Structure formats: structure tokens, C-alpha cells
Amino acid sequence: NQGYPTPHDAIRTLRAMERFRLKYAEQPVEGIDRMAEVARGLETPVMADESTWTPHDVVEIVERRAADIVSIYTTKPGGLYGAMEVAAVARAARLLCNVNGSVETGVGNLANIHLAAAAIPVTLSCVVPVSTPAAAQTGIAGLYYKDDLIKEAFRFEDGAVVVPDRPGMGIDVDEAVFAYVLRSVGEDADALVHQLYERDVDALMRRTQRRPLPARPAPLPVAGGPFPDSLLPRHAMKTGIARRDAPGRRTVHFSGA
């Protein structure tokens, strides 16, 4: 993610790795123009991440042939509807997508799972933690937090995460845990993450590029609304594949997370 100082450095390094049949290179450099230069010099597909915030960003990426893949976030375009607009433009341009996250708690991860299940172009593996409250944690891979803000763990059955189908996001917020965290640390978001997150948040936040949300563009038409019931889940989490096992039951399968 923007780790190479110049397009030349990215091309030289990634070409040396292409003999290992890389699946894609995620945002190797900063900026759409520089990323387009890298894409022209590689056989490996390039994924746009930090350069994709709005549907208009996707249009610019397509016009400049800067990437073959788009990483969609719930947060960057301002919410689920904006994220589905990004997915709609990517689908129209025949770009593949995945859904990525920003180390959210269960509430945000539920949004990411529903987004990935509903967005048609999302067919690549996604990075979404398996959110689990403290009492239900059993050491499964993908746990970033010691506790969580949701009442129930994500359902994990037969090697699959089941996409919730109850009203709203499908799992209620544990208001007692939320109130405890607010009493303990106040309403400061960074302090809340400190309370829950096991890793060095200070270093993470220093490395995170802070930028304001972009102005919301005019809504793009999305057939059937943001979440058409007829869409099958098309996403994978980590190395798993989502599928519908039975009418109304959506799952996300793992082959090792």
C-alpha cells in the first residue's frame, strides 16, 4: 500500500516477483497517475485502494487505465450506499473488486460483510475480522480485539461465516459493553480503540493517512436499491468463498484464515 517511493522501484521489484504468479499488487504507489505507470509496466493486475474513495475516483482510474481491481470500503465513500455506488461503477467498467476494512469492531465488520455479499463485482478475497465478544472467543483466526461491541459472535458453521439475515445489520449492539467503554475512556475514538485493540495503536495511527471524507457526489442509479434481495453473495473472506447453501442462508467459506 503506497510502499514504493517511485513507479520505477515498484515495477522493478514486482517484475522480479512475477515468476511466483502474483494474484495482484495492491496500490504499489501513491496517486492514480503514478499507479497507471506501474500498471503499464506489469503483467500482474494492480489493485487501487487508497486512490479509491468515490465513484468518480473509479471513473478516473478507468479512464487512465490505472488499475484492474478496486478495493471497496464501507467507510471511505461515506457509508453503505456510497460503497454500493462505487461497486456499481466498478461493475459497469468490468473491474473486479474486494471489500477491505480499517480494523473496525463488529458493527463495522457487519456492514462490510453485507456490502461484500450484496455487491456483484466483489469476487475476490476480502479482509474482514471474525468479530467475537470476549465470552465467545475460542482462538479462531481473524480476531483483532479482546472484546467487541456486538452481543453475539459471527456465526461460524461448517467452515463458514453465515451472513446475518435479521433486521438491520443482523446482530445487536451490546449496550452494556458500549456504555462501559464510554465511561472508561470518554468519547475519544482513539482511546476507545486503545481499550479494545491488542496491537500498538499509536504506531498504527501515526502511519494512517488522515484525510476528510470527499464531498458526496450526486447518487448513481443502482438497480433494485443498495441491497437487492436477489443478489447472491459473491465475496470471499481471506481464502474462502461465499455461497448460498440453501434458500435464504448466506455463508462465507474459509479454507484457512
Coordinates of N, CA and C in Angstrom, one line a residue:
N1 N 0.8 -1.2 0.0 CA 0.0 0.0 0.0 C 0.9 1.2 0.0
Q2 N 1.1 1.8 -1.2 CA 1.9 3.0 -1.4 C 3.3 2.9 -0.8
G3 N 3.8 1.7 -0.8 CA 5.1 1.4 -0.1 C 6.3 1.7 -1.0
Y4 N 6.1 1.8 -2.3 CA 7.3 2.0 -3.2 C 7.4 3.5 -3.4
P5 N 8.6 4.1 -3.3 CA 8.8 5.5 -3.5 C 8.5 6.1 -4.9
T6 N 8.8 5.2 -5.9 CA 8.6 5.7 -7.3 C 8.0 4.5 -8.1
P7 N 7.3 4.8 -9.2 CA 6.9 3.8 -10.1 C 8.0 2.9 -10.6
H8 N 9.2 3.4 -10.8 CA 10.3 2.6 -11.3 C 10.6 1.6 -10.3
D9 N 10.7 2.0 -9.0 CA 11.0 1.0 -7.9 C 10.0 -0.1 -7.8
A10 N 8.7 0.3 -8.0 CA 7.6 -0.7 -7.9 C 7.7 -1.7 -9.1
I11 N 7.9 -1.2 -10.3 CA 8.0 -2.0 -11.4 C 9.1 -3.0 -11.3
R12 N 10.3 -2.5 -11.0 CA 11.5 -3.3 -10.9 C 11.3 -4.5 -9.8
T13 N 10.8 -4.1 -8.7 CA 10.6 -5.1 -7.6 C 9.5 -6.1 -8.0
L14 N 8.4 -5.6 -8.4 CA 7.3 -6.5 -8.7 C 7.5 -7.4 -9.9
R15 N 8.3 -6.9 -10.9 CA 8.7 -7.8 -12.0 C 9.5 -9.0 -11.5
A16 N 10.3 -8.7 -10.6 CA 11.2 -9.8 -10.0 C 10.3 -10.8 -9.3
M17 N 9.1 -10.4 -8.8 CA 8.3 -11.4 -8.1 C 7.2 -12.0 -9.0
E18 N 7.1 -11.6 -10.2 CA 6.0 -12.1 -11.1 C 6.2 -13.6 -11.4
R19 N 7.4 -14.1 -11.3 CA 7.5 -15.5 -11.6 C 6.8 -16.4 -10.6
F20 N 6.4 -15.8 -9.5 CA 5.6 -16.5 -8.5 C 4.1 -16.4 -8.7
R21 N 3.7 -15.8 -9.8 CA 2.3 -15.7 -10.3 C 1.5 -14.9 -9.2
L22 N 1.9 -13.7 -9.0 CA 1.2 -12.9 -8.0 C -0.3 -12.7 -8.5
K23 N -1.2 -12.7 -7.5 CA -2.6 -12.5 -7.8 C -2.8 -11.1 -8.2
Y24 N -2.3 -10.1 -7.4 CA -2.4 -8.7 -7.7 C -1.4 -8.0 -6.9
A25 N -1.1 -6.7 -7.2 CA -0.3 -5.8 -6.4 C -1.2 -4.7 -5.9
E26 N -1.3 -4.5 -4.6 CA -2.3 -3.6 -4.0 C -1.6 -2.2 -3.9
Q27 N -2.2 -1.2 -4.6 CA -1.8 0.2 -4.5 C -0.3 0.3 -4.3
P28 N 0.6 -0.1 -5.3 CA 2.0 -0.1 -5.0 C 2.6 1.3 -4.8
V29 N 2.0 2.3 -5.4 CA 2.5 3.7 -5.3 C 1.3 4.7 -5.0
E30 N 1.7 5.9 -4.6 CA 0.6 6.9 -4.3 C 0.2 7.6 -5.5
G31 N -1.1 7.8 -5.7 CA -1.6 8.6 -6.8 C -2.0 7.8 -8.0
I32 N -3.1 8.2 -8.7 CA -3.6 7.5 -9.8 C -2.7 7.5 -11.0
D33 N -2.1 8.7 -11.3 CA -1.1 8.8 -12.4 C 0.1 7.8 -12.2
R34 N 0.6 7.8 -11.0 CA 1.8 7.0 -10.8 C 1.4 5.5 -10.8
M35 N 0.2 5.2 -10.3 CA -0.2 3.8 -10.4 C -0.5 3.4 -11.8
A36 N -0.9 4.3 -12.7 CA -1.1 3.9 -14.1 C 0.2 3.6 -14.7
E37 N 1.2 4.3 -14.3 CA 2.6 4.0 -14.9 C 3.0 2.6 -14.5
V38 N 2.7 2.2 -13.2 CA 3.1 0.9 -12.8 C 2.3 -0.2 -13.5
A39 N 1.0 0.1 -13.7 CA 0.1 -0.9 -14.3 C 0.6 -1.2 -15.8
R40 N 1.1 -0.1 -16.4 CA 1.6 -0.3 -17.8 C 2.8 -1.2 -17.9
G41 N 3.6 -1.2 -16.8 CA 4.8 -2.0 -16.8 C 4.8 -3.3 -16.2
L42 N 3.6 -3.8 -15.8 CA 3.5 -5.1 -15.2 C 2.5 -6.0 -15.9
E43 N 2.7 -7.3 -15.8 CA 1.7 -8.3 -16.2 C 0.7 -8.6 -15.1
T44 N 1.2 -8.4 -13.8 CA 0.4 -8.6 -12.6 C -0.7 -7.5 -12.6
P45 N -2.0 -7.9 -12.3 CA -3.0 -6.9 -12.1 C -2.7 -6.0 -10.9
V46 N -3.1 -4.7 -11.0 CA -2.9 -3.7 -10.0 C -4.3 -3.4 -9.3
M47 N -4.3 -3.4 -8.0 CA -5.5 -3.0 -7.2 C -5.4 -1.6 -6.7
A48 N -6.4 -0.8 -6.9 CA -6.5 0.5 -6.4 C -7.1 0.5 -5.0
D49 N -6.5 1.0 -4.0 CA -7.0 1.0 -2.6 C -7.1 2.5 -2.1
E50 N -6.0 3.1 -1.8 CA -6.0 4.4 -1.3 C -6.5 5.5 -2.3
S51 N -6.4 5.1 -3.6 CA -6.9 6.0 -4.6 C -8.4 5.9 -4.9
T52 N -9.1 5.0 -4.2 CA -10.5 4.8 -4.5 C -11.3 5.3 -3.3
W53 N -11.9 6.4 -3.4 CA -12.8 6.9 -2.3 C -14.3 7.1 -2.8
T54 N -14.4 7.5 -4.0 CA -15.8 7.8 -4.5 C -16.0 7.1 -5.9
P55 N -17.2 7.1 -6.4 CA -17.5 6.6 -7.7 C -16.7 7.4 -8.8
H56 N -16.5 8.7 -8.6 CA -15.7 9.5 -9.6 C -14.3 9.0 -9.6
D57 N -13.7 8.6 -8.4 CA -12.4 8.1 -8.4 C -12.3 6.8 -9.4
V58 N -13.3 6.0 -9.3 CA -13.3 4.8 -10.2 C -13.3 5.2 -11.6
V59 N -14.1 6.2 -12.0 CA -14.1 6.7 -13.3 C -12.8 7.1 -13.8
E60 N -12.1 7.9 -12.9 CA -10.7 8.4 -13.3 C -9.8 7.2 -13.4
I61 N -9.9 6.2 -12.6 CA -9.0 5.0 -12.7 C -9.2 4.3 -14.0
V62 N -10.5 4.2 -14.4 CA -10.8 3.5 -15.7 C -10.2 4.3 -16.8
E63 N -10.5 5.6 -16.8 CA -10.0 6.5 -17.9 C -8.5 6.4 -18.1
R64 N -7.8 6.3 -17.0 CA -6.3 6.3 -17.1 C -5.7 4.9 -17.1
R65 N -6.6 3.9 -17.0 CA -6.2 2.5 -17.0 C -5.2 2.3 -15.9
A66 N -5.5 2.8 -14.7 CA -4.5 2.8 -13.6 C -4.6 1.5 -12.8
A67 N -5.7 0.7 -12.9 CA -5.9 -0.5 -12.1 C -6.8 -1.4 -12.8
D68 N -6.7 -2.7 -12.4 CA -7.6 -3.8 -12.9 C -8.6 -4.2 -11.8
I69 N -8.3 -3.8 -10.6 CA -9.1 -4.2 -9.4 C -9.3 -3.0 -8.5
V70 N -10.5 -2.9 -7.9 CA -10.8 -1.9 -6.9 C -11.1 -2.5 -5.6
S71 N -10.5 -1.9 -4.5 CA -10.8 -2.3 -3.2 C -11.8 -1.4 -2.6
I72 N -13.0 -1.9 -2.2 CA -14.1 -1.1 -1.7 C -14.2 -1.1 -0.2
Y73 N -14.4 0.1 0.4 CA -14.6 0.2 1.8 C -16.0 0.7 2.1
T74 N -16.5 0.4 3.2 CA -17.8 1.0 3.7 C -17.5 2.4 4.1
T75 N -16.4 2.7 4.7 CA -16.2 4.0 5.3 C -15.7 5.1 4.4
K76 N -14.9 4.7 3.4 CA -14.3 5.8 2.6 C -15.3 6.6 1.7
P77 N -16.3 5.9 1.1 CA -17.3 6.7 0.4 C -18.4 7.3 1.2
G78 N -18.3 7.1 2.6 CA -19.3 7.7 3.5 C -20.4 6.8 3.9
G79 N -20.3 5.5 3.7 CA -21.4 4.6 4.1 C -21.7 3.5 3.1
L80 N -22.7 2.7 3.4 CA -23.1 1.6 2.6 C -23.6 2.0 1.2
Y81 N -24.4 3.0 1.2 CA -25.0 3.4 -0.1 C -23.9 4.0 -1.0
G82 N -23.0 4.8 -0.5 CA -21.9 5.3 -1.3 C -21.0 4.1 -1.7
A83 N -20.8 3.1 -0.9 CA -20.0 2.0 -1.3 C -20.6 1.2 -2.4
M84 N -21.9 1.1 -2.4 CA -22.6 0.4 -3.5 C -22.6 1.2 -4.8
E85 N -22.5 2.5 -4.7 CA -22.3 3.3 -5.9 C -20.9 3.1 -6.5
V86 N -19.9 3.0 -5.6 CA -18.6 2.6 -6.1 C -18.6 1.3 -6.8
A87 N -19.3 0.3 -6.2 CA -19.4 -1.0 -6.8 C -20.1 -1.0 -8.1
A88 N -21.1 -0.1 -8.2 CA -21.9 -0.1 -9.5 C -21.0 0.4 -10.6
V89 N -20.2 1.5 -10.3 CA -19.3 2.0 -11.4 C -18.2 0.9 -11.7
A90 N -17.7 0.3 -10.7 CA -16.7 -0.8 -11.0 C -17.3 -1.9 -11.8
R91 N -18.5 -2.3 -11.5 CA -19.2 -3.3 -12.3 C -19.4 -2.9 -13.8
A92 N -19.8 -1.6 -14.0 CA -20.0 -1.1 -15.3 C -18.7 -1.1 -16.1
A93 N -17.6 -0.9 -15.4 CA -16.3 -0.9 -16.1 C -15.7 -2.3 -16.1
R94 N -16.4 -3.3 -15.7 CA -15.9 -4.7 -15.6 C -14.6 -4.8 -14.8
L95 N -14.5 -4.1 -13.7 CA -13.4 -4.2 -12.8 C -13.8 -5.2 -11.7
L96 N -12.9 -6.1 -11.3 CA -13.1 -6.9 -10.2 C -12.9 -6.1 -8.9
C97 N -13.5 -6.6 -7.8 CA -13.4 -5.9 -6.5 C -13.2 -6.8 -5.4
N98 N -12.7 -6.3 -4.2 CA -12.9 -6.9 -3.0 C -13.4 -5.9 -2.0
V99 N -13.7 -6.3 -0.7 CA -14.0 -5.4 0.3 C -13.0 -5.5 1.4
N100 N -12.5 -4.3 1.8 CA -11.4 -4.2 2.8 C -12.0 -3.4 4.0
G101 N -11.3 -3.4 5.0 CA -11.7 -2.7 6.2 C -10.6 -2.0 6.9
S102 N -10.9 -1.2 7.9 CA -10.0 -0.4 8.7 C -10.0 -0.8 10.1
V103 N -9.9 -2.1 10.4 CA -9.9 -2.7 11.7 C -11.1 -2.3 12.6
E104 N -12.3 -2.4 11.9 CA -13.5 -2.0 12.7 C -13.8 -3.0 13.7
T105 N -14.7 -2.6 14.7 CA -15.3 -3.5 15.6 C -16.5 -4.2 14.9
G106 N -17.2 -5.0 15.6 CA -18.3 -5.8 15.0 C -19.3 -5.1 14.2
V107 N -19.6 -3.8 14.6 CA -20.6 -3.0 13.9 C -20.1 -2.8 12.4
G108 N -18.9 -2.3 12.3 CA -18.3 -2.0 11.0 C -18.1 -3.3 10.2
N109 N -17.7 -4.3 10.9 CA -17.5 -5.6 10.1 C -18.7 -6.2 9.6
L110 N -19.8 -6.0 10.3 CA -21.1 -6.5 9.8 C -21.5 -5.7 8.5
A111 N -21.2 -4.4 8.6 CA -21.5 -3.6 7.4 C -20.7 -4.1 6.2
N112 N -19.4 -4.4 6.5 CA -18.5 -4.9 5.4 C -19.0 -6.2 4.8
I113 N -19.5 -7.1 5.7 CA -19.9 -8.4 5.2 C -21.2 -8.3 4.4
H114 N -22.1 -7.4 4.8 CA -23.3 -7.2 4.0 C -23.0 -6.6 2.7
L115 N -22.0 -5.6 2.7 CA -21.6 -5.0 1.4 C -21.0 -6.0 0.5
A116 N -20.1 -6.8 1.0 CA -19.5 -7.8 0.2 C -20.5 -8.9 -0.4
A117 N -21.5 -9.2 0.4 CA -22.5 -10.2 0.0 C -23.4 -9.6 -1.1
A118 N -23.6 -8.3 -1.1 CA -24.6 -7.7 -2.0 C -24.0 -7.1 -3.3
A119 N -22.7 -6.7 -3.2 CA -22.1 -6.1 -4.4 C -21.6 -7.1 -5.4
I120 N -22.2 -7.1 -6.6 CA -21.9 -8.1 -7.6 C -20.5 -8.2 -8.0
P121 N -19.7 -7.1 -8.2 CA -18.3 -7.2 -8.7 C -17.4 -7.7 -7.6
V122 N -17.8 -7.9 -6.4 CA -16.9 -8.3 -5.3 C -16.8 -9.8 -5.4
T123 N -15.7 -10.3 -6.0 CA -15.5 -11.7 -6.2 C -14.1 -12.2 -5.7
L124 N -13.3 -11.2 -5.2 CA -12.0 -11.5 -4.7 C -12.0 -11.6 -3.2
S125 N -11.0 -12.2 -2.6 CA -10.9 -12.4 -1.2 C -11.0 -11.1 -0.5
C126 N -11.6 -11.1 0.7 CA -11.8 -9.8 1.5 C -11.1 -10.0 2.8
V127 N -10.8 -8.8 3.4 CA -10.1 -8.8 4.7 C -11.1 -8.3 5.7
V128 N -11.7 -9.2 6.4 CA -12.8 -8.9 7.4 C -12.5 -9.7 8.6
P129 N -12.3 -9.1 9.8 CA -12.1 -9.9 11.0 C -13.4 -10.7 11.4
V130 N -13.2 -11.8 12.1 CA -14.3 -12.6 12.6 C -14.7 -12.0 14.0
S131 N -15.6 -11.0 14.0 CA -15.9 -10.3 15.3 C -16.6 -11.2 16.3
T132 N -16.0 -11.2 17.5 CA -16.5 -12.1 18.6 C -16.4 -11.4 19.9
P133 N -17.5 -11.4 20.7 CA -17.4 -10.9 22.1 C -16.4 -11.7 22.9
A134 N -15.9 -11.2 24.0 CA -14.9 -11.8 24.8 C -15.4 -13.2 25.3
A135 N -16.7 -13.3 25.7 CA -17.2 -14.6 26.3 C -17.2 -15.7 25.3
A136 N -17.2 -15.4 24.0 CA -17.4 -16.4 23.0 C -16.1 -16.7 22.2
Q137 N -15.0 -16.0 22.6 CA -13.7 -16.2 21.9 C -13.1 -17.5 22.1
T138 N -12.7 -18.2 21.1 CA -12.1 -19.5 21.2 C -10.8 -19.7 20.5
G139 N -10.2 -18.6 20.1 CA -8.9 -18.6 19.4 C -8.9 -18.7 17.9
I140 N -10.1 -18.5 17.3 CA -10.2 -18.6 15.9 C -9.4 -17.5 15.2
A141 N -8.9 -17.8 14.1 CA -8.1 -16.8 13.3 C -9.0 -15.6 13.0
G142 N -8.3 -14.4 12.8 CA -9.1 -13.2 12.4 C -9.6 -12.4 13.6
L143 N -9.2 -12.7 14.8 CA -9.6 -11.9 16.0 C -8.6 -10.8 16.2
Y144 N -9.1 -9.5 16.2 CA -8.2 -8.4 16.4 C -8.4 -7.8 17.8
Y145 N -9.5 -8.1 18.4 CA -9.9 -7.4 19.6 C -10.1 -8.4 20.8
K146 N -9.8 -7.9 22.0 CA -10.1 -8.7 23.2 C -11.6 -8.8 23.5
D147 N -12.3 -7.8 23.1 CA -13.8 -7.9 23.3 C -14.4 -7.2 22.1
D148 N -15.7 -7.1 22.0 CA -16.4 -6.4 20.9 C -17.6 -5.7 21.4
L149 N -18.2 -4.9 20.5 CA -19.4 -4.2 20.8 C -20.7 -4.8 20.4
I150 N -20.6 -6.1 19.9 CA -21.8 -6.8 19.5 C -22.2 -7.9 20.5
K151 N -23.5 -8.2 20.6 CA -23.9 -9.1 21.6 C -23.5 -10.6 21.3
E152 N -23.5 -10.9 20.0 CA -23.2 -12.3 19.6 C -22.0 -12.3 18.7
A153 N -21.4 -13.5 18.7 CA -20.3 -13.7 17.7 C -20.8 -13.9 16.3
F154 N -20.0 -13.6 15.3 CA -20.4 -14.1 14.0 C -20.6 -15.6 14.0
R155 N -21.6 -16.1 13.3 CA -21.9 -17.5 13.3 C -20.9 -18.2 12.3
F156 N -20.2 -19.2 12.9 CA -19.2 -19.9 12.1 C -19.6 -21.3 12.1
E157 N -20.1 -21.8 11.0 CA -20.7 -23.2 10.9 C -20.1 -23.9 9.7
D158 N -19.6 -25.1 9.9 CA -19.0 -25.9 8.8 C -18.0 -25.2 8.0
G159 N -17.1 -24.5 8.7 CA -16.1 -23.7 8.0 C -16.6 -22.5 7.3
A160 N -17.7 -22.0 7.7 CA -18.3 -20.8 7.0 C -18.8 -19.8 8.0
V161 N -18.7 -18.5 7.7 CA -19.4 -17.4 8.4 C -20.7 -17.2 7.7
V162 N -21.8 -17.2 8.5 CA -23.1 -17.1 8.0 C -23.4 -15.6 8.0
V163 N -23.8 -15.0 6.8 CA -24.2 -13.6 6.7 C -25.6 -13.4 7.5
P164 N -25.6 -12.6 8.5 CA -26.9 -12.5 9.3 C -28.0 -12.0 8.4
D165 N -29.2 -12.5 8.7 CA -30.4 -12.1 7.9 C -31.5 -11.5 8.7
R166 N -31.2 -11.1 10.0 CA -32.2 -10.4 10.8 C -32.2 -9.0 10.5
P167 N -33.2 -8.2 11.0 CA -33.3 -6.8 10.6 C -32.0 -6.0 11.0
G168 N -31.8 -4.9 10.2 CA -30.6 -4.1 10.4 C -29.4 -4.9 10.0
M169 N -28.3 -4.8 10.8 CA -27.1 -5.5 10.4 C -27.2 -7.0 10.8
G170 N -28.2 -7.3 11.6 CA -28.4 -8.8 11.9 C -27.9 -9.2 13.3
I171 N -27.1 -8.4 13.9 CA -26.6 -8.6 15.3 C -26.7 -7.3 16.1
D172 N -27.3 -7.4 17.3 CA -27.5 -6.2 18.1 C -26.2 -5.7 18.7
V173 N -26.1 -4.4 19.0 CA -25.0 -3.9 19.8 C -25.2 -4.2 21.2
D174 N -24.2 -4.6 21.9 CA -24.2 -4.8 23.4 C -24.1 -3.4 24.1
E175 N -25.2 -2.9 24.4 CA -25.2 -1.5 25.0 C -24.5 -1.4 26.3
A176 N -24.5 -2.5 27.1 CA -23.7 -2.5 28.4 C -22.2 -2.4 28.1
V177 N -21.7 -3.1 27.1 CA -20.3 -3.0 26.8 C -20.0 -1.6 26.3
F178 N -20.8 -1.1 25.4 CA -20.6 0.2 24.9 C -20.6 1.3 25.9
A179 N -21.6 1.2 26.9 CA -21.6 2.2 28.0 C -20.4 2.1 28.9
Y180 N -19.9 0.8 29.1 CA -18.7 0.6 29.9 C -17.5 1.3 29.3
V181 N -17.4 1.1 28.0 CA -16.2 1.7 27.3 C -16.3 3.2 27.3
L182 N -17.5 3.8 27.1 CA -17.6 5.2 27.1 C -17.3 5.8 28.5
R183 N -17.8 5.1 29.6 CA -17.5 5.5 30.9 C -16.0 5.5 31.2
S184 N -15.4 4.5 30.7 CA -13.9 4.2 31.0 C -13.0 5.2 30.3
V185 N -13.4 5.5 29.1 CA -12.4 6.3 28.3 C -13.1 7.6 27.7
G186 N -14.3 7.9 27.9 CA -14.9 9.0 27.3 C -15.3 8.7 25.9
E187 N -15.6 9.7 25.1 CA -16.0 9.6 23.7 C -14.8 9.8 22.8
D188 N -13.6 9.7 23.2 CA -12.5 9.9 22.3 C -12.3 8.6 21.6
A189 N -12.3 8.7 20.2 CA -12.3 7.4 19.4 C -11.0 6.7 19.5
D190 N -9.8 7.4 19.6 CA -8.6 6.8 19.7 C -8.4 6.0 21.0
A191 N -9.0 6.6 22.1 CA -8.9 5.9 23.4 C -9.8 4.7 23.4
L192 N -10.9 4.8 22.7 CA -11.8 3.6 22.6 C -11.1 2.4 21.9
V193 N -10.3 2.7 20.8 CA -9.6 1.7 20.1 C -8.5 1.2 21.1
H194 N -7.8 2.0 21.8 CA -6.8 1.6 22.8 C -7.5 0.6 23.8
Q195 N -8.7 0.8 24.2 CA -9.4 -0.1 25.2 C -9.6 -1.5 24.6
L196 N -9.9 -1.6 23.3 CA -10.2 -2.8 22.7 C -9.1 -3.5 21.9
Y197 N -8.3 -2.8 21.3 CA -7.3 -3.3 20.3 C -6.1 -3.8 21.0
E198 N -5.6 -5.0 20.6 CA -4.5 -5.6 21.2 C -3.1 -5.1 20.7
R199 N -3.1 -4.5 19.6 CA -1.8 -4.1 19.0 C -1.5 -2.6 19.3
D200 N -0.3 -2.2 18.8 CA 0.2 -0.8 19.1 C -0.6 0.2 18.2
V201 N -1.6 0.8 18.8 CA -2.5 1.7 18.0 C -1.8 3.0 17.7
D202 N -1.0 3.4 18.7 CA -0.2 4.7 18.4 C 0.5 4.6 17.1
A203 N 1.3 3.6 16.9 CA 2.1 3.4 15.7 C 1.2 3.3 14.5
L204 N 0.1 2.6 14.6 CA -0.9 2.4 13.5 C -1.5 3.8 13.1
M205 N -1.9 4.6 14.1 CA -2.5 5.8 13.8 C -1.5 6.8 13.2
R206 N -0.2 6.7 13.6 CA 0.8 7.6 13.0 C 1.0 7.3 11.6
R207 N 0.9 6.0 11.2 CA 1.1 5.6 9.8 C -0.1 5.8 9.0
T208 N -1.3 6.0 9.6 CA -2.5 6.2 8.8 C -2.6 7.6 8.2
Q209 N -2.9 7.6 7.0 CA -3.1 8.9 6.3 C -4.5 9.4 6.6
R210 N -4.5 10.5 7.3 CA -5.8 11.1 7.7 C -6.2 12.0 6.6
R211 N -7.4 11.9 6.1 CA -8.0 12.9 5.1 C -9.5 13.0 5.3
P212 N -10.1 14.1 5.0 CA -11.5 14.3 5.2 C -12.3 13.5 4.2
L213 N -13.5 13.1 4.5 CA -14.3 12.5 3.5 C -14.6 13.4 2.4
P214 N -14.6 12.8 1.2 CA -14.9 13.7 0.0 C -16.3 14.2 0.0
A215 N -16.6 15.3 -0.8 CA -17.9 15.7 -0.9 C -18.7 14.7 -1.6
R216 N -20.0 14.5 -1.2 CA -20.8 13.4 -1.7 C -21.3 13.8 -3.1
P217 N -20.9 13.0 -4.1 CA -21.4 13.3 -5.5 C -22.9 12.9 -5.6
A218 N -23.5 13.3 -6.7 CA -24.9 13.0 -7.0 C -25.0 11.5 -7.0
P219 N -26.1 10.9 -6.4 CA -26.3 9.5 -6.3 C -26.3 8.9 -7.7
L220 N -25.7 7.7 -7.9 CA -25.8 7.0 -9.1 C -26.9 5.9 -9.0
P221 N -27.6 5.7 -10.1 CA -28.7 4.7 -10.0 C -28.1 3.3 -9.8
V222 N -28.7 2.6 -8.8 CA -28.3 1.2 -8.5 C -29.5 0.4 -8.6
A223 N -29.6 -0.5 -9.6 CA -30.8 -1.3 -9.9 C -31.3 -2.0 -8.6
G224 N -32.5 -1.8 -8.2 CA -33.0 -2.6 -7.1 C -32.7 -2.0 -5.7
G225 N -32.0 -0.8 -5.7 CA -31.6 -0.2 -4.4 C -30.2 -0.8 -4.0
P226 N -29.8 -0.3 -2.8 CA -28.5 -0.7 -2.4 C -28.3 -2.2 -2.1
F227 N -29.3 -2.9 -1.7 CA -29.2 -4.3 -1.4 C -30.3 -5.1 -2.0
P228 N -30.3 -5.4 -3.3 CA -31.3 -6.2 -3.9 C -31.3 -7.6 -3.2
D229 N -32.5 -8.1 -2.8 CA -32.6 -9.4 -2.2 C -32.2 -10.5 -3.2
S230 N -32.3 -10.2 -4.5 CA -32.0 -11.3 -5.4 C -30.5 -11.6 -5.6
L231 N -29.6 -10.7 -5.1 CA -28.2 -10.9 -5.4 C -27.6 -12.0 -4.5
L232 N -26.9 -12.9 -5.0 CA -26.2 -13.9 -4.3 C -24.9 -13.3 -3.7
P233 N -24.4 -13.8 -2.6 CA -23.1 -13.3 -2.1 C -22.0 -13.8 -3.0
R234 N -21.2 -12.9 -3.4 CA -20.1 -13.2 -4.4 C -18.7 -13.1 -3.8
H235 N -18.7 -12.8 -2.5 CA -17.4 -12.5 -2.0 C -16.7 -13.6 -1.2
A236 N -15.4 -13.5 -1.0 CA -14.7 -14.4 -0.1 C -14.0 -13.6 1.0
M237 N -13.8 -14.3 2.1 CA -13.1 -13.6 3.2 C -11.8 -14.4 3.4
K238 N -10.7 -13.7 3.4 CA -9.4 -14.4 3.4 C -9.3 -15.3 2.2
T239 N -9.2 -16.6 2.4 CA -9.1 -17.5 1.3 C -10.4 -18.3 1.0
G240 N -11.5 -17.8 1.6 CA -12.8 -18.5 1.5 C -13.7 -18.0 0.4
I241 N -14.7 -18.8 0.1 CA -15.6 -18.4 -1.0 C -17.0 -18.3 -0.4
A242 N -17.8 -17.2 -0.7 CA -19.1 -17.1 -0.2 C -20.1 -17.9 -1.1
R243 N -21.1 -18.4 -0.6 CA -22.1 -19.1 -1.4 C -23.4 -19.1 -0.6
R244 N -24.5 -19.4 -1.4 CA -25.8 -19.7 -0.7 C -26.0 -21.2 -0.7
D245 N -26.0 -21.7 0.5 CA -26.1 -23.2 0.7 C -27.6 -23.7 0.6
A246 N -28.5 -22.8 1.0 CA -29.9 -23.2 1.0 C -30.7 -21.9 0.8
P247 N -31.9 -21.9 0.4 CA -32.7 -20.7 0.3 C -32.7 -19.8 1.5
G248 N -32.2 -18.6 1.3 CA -32.2 -17.6 2.4 C -31.0 -17.7 3.4
R249 N -30.1 -18.7 3.1 CA -29.0 -18.9 4.0 C -27.7 -18.5 3.3
R250 N -27.0 -17.5 3.7 CA -25.8 -17.0 3.1 C -24.6 -17.3 4.0
T251 N -23.6 -17.8 3.4 CA -22.4 -18.2 4.1 C -21.1 -17.7 3.5
V252 N -20.1 -17.6 4.2 CA -18.8 -17.3 3.7 C -17.8 -18.4 4.1
H253 N -17.3 -19.1 3.2 CA -16.5 -20.2 3.5 C -15.0 -19.9 3.6
F254 N -14.3 -20.6 4.5 CA -12.9 -20.4 4.7 C -12.2 -21.7 4.2
S255 N -11.0 -21.5 3.7 CA -10.1 -22.6 3.5 C -8.8 -22.4 4.3
G256 N -8.9 -21.6 5.4 CA -7.8 -21.3 6.2 C -7.6 -19.8 6.3
A257 N -7.9 -19.1 7.4 CA -7.9 -17.7 7.5 C -6.6 -17.3 8.3

